[in-house]
Coordinates of C-alpha atoms in Angstrom, one line a residue:
X1 CA 20.5 2.6 21.4
X2 CA 20.5 4.7 18.3
X3 CA 17.7 5.4 15.9
X4 CA 18.4 4.8 12.2
X5 CA 16.7 6.5 9.3
X6 CA 14.3 4.4 7.3
X7 CA 15.5 3.1 4.0
X8 CA 12.0 3.3 2.6
X9 CA 11.5 6.2 0.2
X10 CA 7.7 6.3 0.3
X11 CA 4.8 5.4 2.5
X12 CA 2.5 3.1 0.5
X13 CA -1.2 3.2 1.1
X14 CA -3.4 0.5 -0.4
X15 CA -6.7 2.4 -0.2
X16 CA -8.6 2.6 -3.5
X17 CA -8.7 6.4 -3.1
X18 CA -5.0 6.6 -4.0
X19 CA -4.7 3.5 -6.3
X20 CA -4.5 4.4 -9.9
X21 CA -3.9 0.8 -11.0
X22 CA -3.8 -2.3 -8.8
X23 CA -0.6 -4.3 -9.2
X24 CA -2.9 -7.4 -9.2
X25 CA -4.8 -6.2 -12.3
X26 CA -2.7 -8.3 -14.6
X27 CA -0.9 -7.6 -17.9
X28 CA -2.1 -5.2 -20.6
X29 CA -1.3 -5.7 -24.2
X30 CA -2.7 -2.5 -25.7
X31 CA -3.0 1.2 -24.7
X32 CA -5.3 1.5 -21.7
X33 CA -6.5 4.4 -19.5
X34 CA -7.4 3.3 -15.9
X35 CA -10.2 4.6 -13.7
X36 CA -9.5 7.9 -12.0
X37 CA -9.2 8.9 -8.4
X38 CA -10.1 12.3 -6.9
X39 CA -7.4 14.8 -6.1
X40 CA -9.9 16.4 -3.6
X41 CA -9.7 19.8 -5.1
X42 CA -11.0 22.4 -2.7
X43 CA -13.7 23.6 -5.1
X44 CA -16.4 24.1 -2.6
X45 CA -14.4 25.7 0.2
X46 CA -15.7 29.1 1.1
X47 CA -12.2 30.6 1.4
X48 CA -10.9 29.2 -1.8
X49 CA -11.4 30.2 -5.5
X50 CA -12.0 26.6 -6.5
X51 CA -8.6 25.5 -7.8
X52 CA -6.5 24.4 -4.8
X53 CA -5.4 20.8 -4.6
X54 CA -4.3 20.0 -1.0
X55 CA -0.9 18.5 -1.8
X56 CA 2.5 20.2 -2.3
X57 CA 3.6 17.5 -4.7
X58 CA 1.6 14.5 -6.1
X59 CA 4.0 11.6 -6.1
X60 CA 3.1 8.5 -8.1
X61 CA 4.9 5.2 -7.7
X62 CA 4.9 2.8 -10.6
X63 CA 5.7 -0.8 -9.7
X64 CA 6.5 -2.6 -12.9
X65 CA 6.7 -6.4 -12.6
X66 CA 6.8 -7.4 -16.3
X67 CA 7.7 -5.5 -19.4
X68 CA 8.1 -7.5 -22.7
X69 CA 11.0 -6.8 -24.9
X70 CA 10.9 -10.0 -27.0
X71 CA 10.5 -8.4 -30.4
X72 CA 12.9 -5.5 -29.7
X73 CA 10.4 -3.0 -31.0
X74 CA 8.0 -2.7 -28.1
X75 CA 7.4 0.8 -26.7
X76 CA 5.9 1.8 -23.3
X77 CA 4.9 5.3 -22.1
X78 CA 3.2 5.9 -18.8
X79 CA 1.2 9.2 -18.5
X80 CA -0.7 10.9 -15.7
X81 CA -3.8 12.6 -16.9
X82 CA -6.0 15.1 -15.0
X83 CA -9.6 16.1 -15.8
X84 CA -12.5 17.8 -14.1
X85 CA -14.7 14.7 -14.9
X86 CA -14.1 11.4 -13.1
X87 CA -14.8 9.5 -16.4
X88 CA -11.8 11.4 -17.9
X89 CA -14.0 12.4 -20.9
X90 CA -14.0 16.2 -20.6
X91 CA -10.7 17.1 -22.3
X92 CA -8.2 15.3 -20.1
X93 CA -4.7 16.9 -19.9
X94 CA -1.4 15.0 -19.6
X95 CA 0.6 16.4 -16.6
X96 CA 3.4 13.9 -16.6
X97 CA 4.7 11.3 -19.0
X98 CA 7.7 8.9 -19.0
X99 CA 9.0 6.3 -21.4
X100 CA 9.7 2.9 -19.8
X101 CA 12.6 1.0 -21.4
X102 CA 11.5 -2.4 -22.8
X103 CA 12.4 -5.2 -20.5
X104 CA 12.5 -2.9 -17.4
X105 CA 11.2 -4.2 -14.1
X106 CA 11.3 -2.2 -10.8
X107 CA 10.0 1.0 -9.3
X108 CA 9.7 4.4 -11.0
X109 CA 8.4 7.7 -9.6
X110 CA 6.5 10.6 -11.1
X111 CA 6.3 13.9 -9.4
X112 CA 3.7 16.6 -10.2
X113 CA 3.5 20.0 -8.6
X114 CA -0.1 20.2 -7.3
X115 CA -0.1 24.0 -7.9
X116 CA 0.6 23.4 -11.6
X117 CA -2.4 21.1 -12.2
X118 CA -5.1 23.8 -12.4
X119 CA -2.7 25.9 -14.6
X120 CA -2.2 22.9 -17.0
X121 CA -5.9 22.0 -16.9
X122 CA -7.9 25.2 -16.2
X123 CA -11.2 23.6 -17.2
X124 CA -13.6 23.5 -14.3
X125 CA -16.8 23.1 -16.4
X126 CA -18.1 20.2 -14.3
X127 CA -17.4 21.9 -10.9
X128 CA -16.7 18.4 -9.5
X129 CA -13.0 18.9 -8.7
X130 CA -10.0 17.4 -10.3
X131 CA -9.4 13.7 -11.0
X132 CA -6.2 11.8 -11.9
X133 CA -5.8 8.7 -14.0
X134 CA -2.9 6.7 -15.5
X135 CA -2.6 5.8 -19.1
X136 CA -0.2 3.2 -20.5
X137 CA 0.5 3.7 -24.2
X138 CA 1.9 0.5 -25.7
X139 CA 3.3 0.0 -29.2
X140 CA 5.3 -2.6 -31.2
X141 CA 4.8 -6.2 -32.2
X142 CA 4.1 -8.0 -28.8
X143 CA 3.8 -5.4 -26.1
X144 CA 2.8 -6.6 -22.6
X145 CA 3.1 -4.6 -19.4
X146 CA 2.2 -5.6 -15.9
X147 CA 2.3 -2.7 -13.4
X148 CA 0.6 -0.9 -10.5
X149 CA 0.4 2.8 -9.9
X150 CA -0.3 4.4 -6.5
X151 CA -0.2 8.0 -5.2
X152 CA 2.3 7.8 -2.3
X153 CA 3.7 10.0 0.4
X154 CA 7.3 11.0 0.0
X155 CA 9.3 10.3 3.1
X156 CA 12.8 11.3 1.9
X157 CA 12.3 14.6 0.2

């Protein structure tokens, strides 16, 4: 009997601590920023200087189940934001952004080097760690987007 490699690219966790937007949250029709999740920055570790995020790469999987293209002028941009405030109200910084083609459904991935996050967002004024959130920026006549976003573990490098 032989062992075959998995065809699965990522390990999906449904815990709220890694869910940036639940796939069951329904459609959005205007720009929206979701609630943040902690990146568990080691800001209180005695051996650390307060800026280490314990991941090599933060991989986010977007699952898009509906994306309107009826009027042919809709636009969709998904962005990952980081901030040192969970409310994302202390100068959040965009660390990744991608345009979603109108009418697209399926899976998209975003990769962010964890070591780059404190360099892109050096603000540590709250001393509470770093938080990540997803923002969908919608434009056009009748935009409507249904999607979920989850931080996942990469299984296939």
